[in-house]
Amino acid sequence: MRLAKADCPLARVTAFKRGPWPGIYPPMLYFIETSVINNCASIAVMTTLGERVKTERKAKGWSQAELARRVTRAGYSITQGGIAQIERRGDTEPKSIVQLAQALQLSVNWLQSNRGDKTVGVSLAGDDDDLSLAEGGKRGRRAGAAAASAAARAASGRPPLQVFASAQGGSEGAMLLSSEPVSWIPRDPRLEGIQEAYGCFVSGDSMEPAYERGNLLLVNPSSDVSPGDDCVFLRETADGSRYVLIKRLVRRNEASWTVKQYNPAKTYTLSRREWQKAHLVIGKYNRAS
């Protein structure tokens, strides 16, 4: 956790050593925690996903076991030990990222990348509200997404862009794409007028350094793709699951896509019968440093 700098004479400061520190405070001090008075304080910067989970859990007064219970109710079975691993592993993204964000009442975008509004797309629920997708969670999430969509439209003046979460979950390093948008953001001008456009998060490392874990890809599914383009290759299964690969297109024919990745470097072939679609990546938003 990095130390933040406070310029706030009304904040009570808790640090490793007691003052006074001549020439340092007041008015400026490097600190670990602050108790806020009159809304005047700064907070320590949470640099990893694990730190964000731990900080938000503690802010709610929950134990690791309680958070595990809530994530399980949101649709992903996990134990207290699993939560402890997430908090220790730093930026290693868990497969439960969507349910974890829902349980903590946070935006998936913010939890993954520390960017944007912490609660965009989130329907805030009370402590006793049902978090289960099977028992009304989808309805609440759609309502939250609708509110976030309206906010994004107001911010940019353009129809907002839907954003899907992803998690490692398939062969060849494929990512499993969420079935519904987890957030809405102001639409990039390059995607104006393209109703089907979307954003999705990178959860793997096979295309580093071009695309890193936590980057938000901007995708145009309506555009034709050509050799040299970076693409999201899509495989849809009978149960409605959507798997995607992010690769560079080398060549194409009626039967296959020949693609390239960078980490580790290799070129290989994807069957077009299995990987039915290729969507053009037109840009990305980098994760927060």
Coordinates of N, CA and C in Angstrom, one line a residue, residues 62-195:
W62 N -16.9 -6.7 8.0 CA -17.1 -8.1 7.7 C -15.8 -8.9 7.9
S63 N -16.0 -10.1 8.4 CA -14.9 -11.0 8.5 C -14.7 -11.7 7.1
Q64 N -13.6 -12.4 6.9 CA -13.4 -13.1 5.7 C -14.5 -14.1 5.5
A65 N -14.9 -14.8 6.5 CA -16.0 -15.8 6.5 C -17.3 -15.2 6.0
E66 N -17.6 -14.0 6.5 CA -18.8 -13.3 6.1 C -18.8 -12.9 4.6
L67 N -17.7 -12.4 4.1 CA -17.6 -12.1 2.7 C -17.7 -13.3 1.9
A68 N -17.1 -14.4 2.3 CA -17.2 -15.7 1.6 C -18.7 -16.1 1.5
R69 N -19.4 -16.0 2.6 CA -20.8 -16.3 2.6 C -21.6 -15.5 1.6
R70 N -21.3 -14.2 1.5 CA -22.0 -13.3 0.6 C -21.6 -13.6 -0.9
V71 N -20.4 -13.9 -1.1 CA -20.0 -14.2 -2.5 C -20.6 -15.5 -2.9
T72 N -20.7 -16.5 -2.0 CA -21.4 -17.7 -2.3 C -22.9 -17.5 -2.6
R73 N -23.5 -16.7 -1.9 CA -24.9 -16.3 -2.1 C -25.1 -15.6 -3.5
A74 N -24.1 -14.9 -3.9 CA -24.1 -14.2 -5.2 C -23.9 -15.2 -6.4
G75 N -23.5 -16.4 -6.1 CA -23.5 -17.4 -7.2 C -22.1 -18.1 -7.4
Y76 N -21.1 -17.8 -6.6 CA -19.8 -18.4 -6.7 C -19.4 -19.0 -5.3
S77 N -19.3 -20.3 -5.2 CA -19.0 -21.0 -4.0 C -17.6 -20.7 -3.6
I78 N -17.3 -20.2 -2.4 CA -16.0 -19.9 -2.0 C -16.0 -20.0 -0.4
T79 N -14.8 -20.3 0.1 CA -14.6 -20.4 1.5 C -13.8 -19.2 2.1
Q80 N -13.7 -19.2 3.4 CA -12.9 -18.1 4.1 C -11.5 -18.2 3.6
G81 N -11.0 -19.4 3.4 CA -9.6 -19.5 2.9 C -9.4 -19.0 1.5
G82 N -10.5 -19.1 0.7 CA -10.4 -18.5 -0.7 C -10.4 -17.0 -0.6
I83 N -11.1 -16.4 0.3 CA -11.1 -14.9 0.4 C -9.7 -14.5 0.9
A84 N -9.1 -15.3 1.8 CA -7.8 -15.0 2.3 C -6.7 -15.0 1.2
Q85 N -6.9 -16.0 0.3 CA -5.9 -16.1 -0.8 C -6.1 -14.9 -1.7
I86 N -7.3 -14.5 -2.0 CA -7.5 -13.3 -2.9 C -6.8 -12.1 -2.3
E87 N -7.0 -11.9 -1.0 CA -6.4 -10.7 -0.4 C -4.9 -10.8 -0.3
R88 N -4.3 -12.0 -0.3 CA -2.9 -12.1 -0.3 C -2.2 -12.1 -1.7
R89 N -3.0 -12.4 -2.7 CA -2.4 -12.6 -4.0 C -2.2 -11.3 -4.8
G90 N -2.6 -10.2 -4.3 CA -2.4 -9.0 -5.0 C -3.3 -8.8 -6.2
D91 N -2.7 -8.8 -7.4 CA -3.4 -8.5 -8.6 C -3.8 -9.7 -9.3
T92 N -3.6 -10.9 -8.8 CA -4.1 -12.1 -9.5 C -5.6 -12.1 -9.4
E93 N -6.3 -12.0 -10.6 CA -7.7 -11.9 -10.6 C -8.4 -13.2 -10.4
P94 N -9.3 -13.3 -9.4 CA -10.1 -14.5 -9.1 C -11.2 -14.8 -10.1
K95 N -11.5 -16.0 -10.3 CA -12.7 -16.3 -11.2 C -14.0 -15.8 -10.6
S96 N -14.0 -15.5 -9.3 CA -15.2 -15.0 -8.7 C -15.3 -13.5 -8.8
I97 N -14.6 -12.8 -9.7 CA -14.5 -11.3 -9.7 C -15.9 -10.7 -9.8
V98 N -16.8 -11.2 -10.6 CA -18.1 -10.6 -10.7 C -18.9 -10.7 -9.4
Q99 N -19.0 -11.9 -8.9 CA -19.7 -12.2 -7.6 C -19.1 -11.4 -6.5
L100 N -17.7 -11.3 -6.5 CA -17.0 -10.6 -5.4 C -17.4 -9.1 -5.4
A101 N -17.4 -8.6 -6.6 CA -17.8 -7.2 -6.7 C -19.3 -7.0 -6.3
Q102 N -20.1 -7.9 -6.7 CA -21.5 -7.8 -6.3 C -21.7 -7.9 -4.8
A103 N -21.0 -8.8 -4.2 CA -21.1 -8.9 -2.7 C -20.6 -7.7 -2.0
L104 N -19.6 -7.1 -2.5 CA -19.0 -5.9 -1.9 C -19.7 -4.6 -2.3
Q105 N -20.7 -4.7 -3.2 CA -21.4 -3.6 -3.8 C -20.5 -2.6 -4.4
L106 N -19.6 -3.2 -5.3 CA -18.6 -2.4 -6.0 C -18.8 -2.6 -7.5
S107 N -18.3 -1.6 -8.3 CA -18.2 -1.8 -9.7 C -17.1 -2.8 -10.1
V108 N -17.3 -3.7 -11.0 CA -16.3 -4.7 -11.4 C -15.1 -3.9 -12.0
N109 N -15.4 -2.9 -12.8 CA -14.3 -2.1 -13.4 C -13.4 -1.5 -12.3
W110 N -14.0 -0.9 -11.2 CA -13.1 -0.4 -10.2 C -12.4 -1.4 -9.4
L111 N -13.0 -2.5 -9.1 CA -12.4 -3.6 -8.4 C -11.2 -4.2 -9.2
Q112 N -11.4 -4.4 -10.5 CA -10.3 -4.9 -11.3 C -9.2 -3.9 -11.5
S113 N -9.5 -2.7 -11.7 CA -8.5 -1.8 -12.3 C -8.2 -0.5 -11.4
N114 N -9.0 -0.3 -10.4 CA -9.0 0.9 -9.6 C -9.2 2.2 -10.4
R115 N -10.1 2.0 -11.4 CA -10.4 3.2 -12.3 C -11.9 3.4 -12.2
G116 N -12.3 4.6 -12.4 CA -13.7 5.0 -12.5 C -14.4 5.0 -11.2
D117 N -15.8 5.1 -11.3 CA -16.6 5.2 -10.1 C -16.7 3.8 -9.4
K118 N -16.5 3.8 -8.1 CA -16.6 2.6 -7.4 C -17.9 1.8 -7.5
T119 N -19.0 2.5 -7.7 CA -20.3 1.9 -7.6 C -21.1 2.0 -8.9
V120 N -20.5 2.4 -10.1 CA -21.2 2.5 -11.3 C -21.7 1.1 -11.7
G121 N -23.0 1.0 -12.0 CA -23.6 -0.2 -12.4 C -24.0 -1.1 -11.3
V122 N -23.9 -0.6 -10.0 CA -24.2 -1.5 -8.9 C -25.5 -1.1 -8.3
S123 N -26.3 -2.1 -8.0 CA -27.6 -1.8 -7.3 C -27.3 -2.1 -5.8
L124 N -27.2 -1.0 -5.0 CA -26.9 -1.1 -3.6 C -28.0 -1.8 -2.8
A125 N -27.7 -2.8 -2.1 CA -28.6 -3.6 -1.4 C -28.4 -3.5 0.1
G126 N -29.4 -3.7 0.9 CA -29.2 -3.7 2.4 C -28.6 -5.0 2.8
D127 N -28.2 -5.1 4.1 CA -27.5 -6.3 4.6 C -28.3 -7.5 4.5
D128 N -29.6 -7.4 4.5 CA -30.4 -8.6 4.5 C -31.0 -8.9 3.1
D129 N -30.7 -8.1 2.1 CA -31.2 -8.3 0.8 C -30.6 -9.6 0.2
D130 N -31.4 -10.2 -0.7 CA -30.9 -11.5 -1.3 C -29.9 -11.1 -2.4
L131 N -28.7 -11.7 -2.3 CA -27.7 -11.5 -3.4 C -27.7 -12.6 -4.4
S132 N -28.5 -13.6 -4.3 CA -28.5 -14.7 -5.2 C -29.0 -14.3 -6.6
L133 N -28.3 -14.7 -7.7 CA -28.8 -14.5 -9.0 C -30.1 -15.2 -9.3
A134 N -30.2 -16.4 -8.7 CA -31.4 -17.2 -8.9 C -32.6 -16.7 -8.2
E135 N -32.4 -15.8 -7.2 CA -33.6 -15.3 -6.5 C -33.7 -13.8 -6.5
G136 N -33.5 -13.2 -7.7 CA -33.8 -11.8 -7.9 C -32.5 -11.0 -8.1
G137 N -31.3 -11.6 -8.0 CA -30.1 -10.8 -8.2 C -30.0 -10.1 -9.6
K138 N -30.5 -10.9 -10.6 CA -30.4 -10.3 -12.0 C -31.3 -9.1 -12.1
R139 N -32.5 -9.1 -11.5 CA -33.4 -8.0 -11.5 C -32.7 -6.8 -10.9
G140 N -32.1 -6.9 -9.8 CA -31.5 -5.8 -9.1 C -30.3 -5.3 -9.9
R141 N -29.5 -6.2 -10.5 CA -28.4 -5.8 -11.3 C -28.8 -5.1 -12.6
R142 N -29.9 -5.5 -13.2 CA -30.4 -4.8 -14.4 C -30.8 -3.4 -14.0
A143 N -31.5 -3.2 -12.8 CA -31.9 -1.9 -12.4 C -30.7 -1.0 -12.2
G144 N -29.6 -1.6 -11.5 CA -28.4 -0.8 -11.3 C -27.7 -0.5 -12.6
A145 N -27.7 -1.4 -13.6 CA -27.1 -1.1 -14.9 C -27.9 0.0 -15.6
A146 N -29.2 0.0 -15.5 CA -30.0 1.0 -16.1 C -29.6 2.4 -15.6
A147 N -29.5 2.5 -14.2 CA -29.1 3.8 -13.6 C -27.7 4.2 -14.1
A148 N -26.8 3.2 -14.2 CA -25.4 3.6 -14.6 C -25.4 4.0 -16.1
S149 N -26.3 3.3 -16.9 CA -26.4 3.7 -18.3 C -26.8 5.1 -18.5
A150 N -27.8 5.5 -17.7 CA -28.3 6.9 -17.7 C -27.2 7.9 -17.3
A151 N -26.5 7.5 -16.3 CA -25.4 8.4 -15.8 C -24.3 8.5 -16.9
A152 N -24.0 7.4 -17.5 CA -22.9 7.5 -18.6 C -23.4 8.4 -19.8
R153 N -24.7 8.2 -20.1 CA -25.2 9.0 -21.2 C -25.2 10.5 -20.9
A154 N -25.5 10.8 -19.6 CA -25.5 12.2 -19.2 C -24.1 12.8 -19.2
A155 N -23.1 11.9 -18.9 CA -21.7 12.4 -18.8 C -21.1 12.7 -20.2
S156 N -21.5 12.0 -21.2 CA -20.9 12.1 -22.5 C -21.8 12.7 -23.6
G157 N -23.1 12.7 -23.3 CA -24.0 13.1 -24.3 C -24.2 12.1 -25.4
R158 N -23.6 10.9 -25.3 CA -23.8 9.9 -26.3 C -24.3 8.6 -25.6
P159 N -24.9 7.7 -26.4 CA -25.4 6.4 -25.8 C -24.2 5.8 -25.1
P160 N -24.3 5.2 -23.9 CA -23.2 4.7 -23.2 C -22.7 3.4 -23.8
L161 N -21.6 2.9 -23.4 CA -20.9 1.7 -23.9 C -21.1 0.6 -22.8
Q162 N -21.6 -0.5 -23.2 CA -21.7 -1.6 -22.3 C -20.4 -2.3 -22.0
V163 N -20.1 -2.7 -20.8 CA -18.8 -3.3 -20.4 C -19.1 -4.7 -19.8
F164 N -18.4 -5.7 -20.3 CA -18.5 -7.0 -19.8 C -17.3 -7.4 -19.0
A165 N -17.5 -8.2 -17.9 CA -16.4 -8.7 -17.1 C -15.9 -10.0 -17.8
S166 N -14.7 -10.4 -17.4 CA -14.1 -11.6 -17.9 C -13.4 -12.3 -16.8
A167 N -13.2 -13.6 -16.9 CA -12.4 -14.4 -16.0 C -11.8 -15.6 -16.8
Q168 N -10.7 -16.0 -16.4 CA -10.0 -17.2 -17.0 C -10.9 -18.4 -16.8
G169 N -11.2 -19.1 -17.9 CA -12.2 -20.2 -17.7 C -12.3 -21.1 -18.8
G170 N -11.4 -21.2 -19.8 CA -11.5 -22.0 -20.9 C -10.2 -22.5 -21.4
S171 N -10.3 -23.4 -22.5 CA -9.1 -23.9 -23.1 C -8.3 -22.8 -23.8
E172 N -7.0 -23.0 -24.1 CA -6.2 -22.1 -24.8 C -6.1 -20.8 -24.1
G173 N -6.3 -20.7 -22.8 CA -6.3 -19.4 -22.1 C -7.5 -18.6 -22.4
A174 N -8.6 -19.1 -22.8 CA -9.8 -18.4 -23.1 C -10.4 -17.7 -21.9
M175 N -11.0 -16.6 -22.1 CA -11.7 -15.9 -21.0 C -13.2 -16.1 -21.1
L176 N -13.8 -16.3 -20.0 CA -15.3 -16.4 -19.9 C -15.9 -15.0 -19.7
L177 N -16.7 -14.6 -20.7 CA -17.3 -13.3 -20.7 C -18.6 -13.3 -19.9
S178 N -18.9 -12.3 -19.1 CA -20.1 -12.3 -18.4 C -21.3 -12.2 -19.3
S179 N -22.4 -12.8 -18.9 CA -23.6 -12.8 -19.8 C -24.3 -11.5 -19.9
E180 N -24.2 -10.6 -18.9 CA -24.8 -9.3 -19.0 C -23.7 -8.2 -18.7
P181 N -24.0 -7.0 -19.1 CA -23.0 -5.9 -18.8 C -22.9 -5.8 -17.3
V182 N -21.7 -5.5 -16.8 CA -21.5 -5.3 -15.4 C -21.3 -3.8 -15.1
S183 N -21.2 -3.0 -16.2 CA -21.0 -1.6 -16.0 C -21.3 -0.9 -17.3
W184 N -21.5 0.4 -17.3 CA -21.7 1.2 -18.5 C -20.8 2.4 -18.3
I185 N -20.1 2.8 -19.4 CA -19.2 3.9 -19.4 C -19.5 4.9 -20.5
P186 N -19.0 6.1 -20.5 CA -19.2 7.0 -21.6 C -18.6 6.4 -22.9
R187 N -19.4 6.5 -24.0 CA -19.0 5.9 -25.2 C -17.8 6.6 -25.9
D188 N -16.8 5.9 -26.3 CA -15.7 6.4 -27.0 C -16.2 7.0 -28.3
P189 N -15.7 8.1 -28.8 CA -16.2 8.7 -30.1 C -16.0 7.8 -31.3
R190 N -15.0 6.9 -31.2 CA -14.7 6.0 -32.3 C -15.8 4.9 -32.4
L191 N -16.6 4.7 -31.4 CA -17.7 3.7 -31.4 C -19.0 4.3 -31.5
E192 N -19.1 5.6 -31.8 CA -20.4 6.3 -31.9 C -21.2 5.7 -33.1
G193 N -22.4 5.4 -32.9 CA -23.3 4.9 -34.0 C -23.2 3.4 -34.1
I194 N -22.4 2.7 -33.4 CA -22.2 1.3 -33.5 C -22.9 0.7 -32.2
Q195 N -24.2 0.3 -32.4 CA -25.0 -0.1 -31.3 C -24.5 -1.3 -30.6

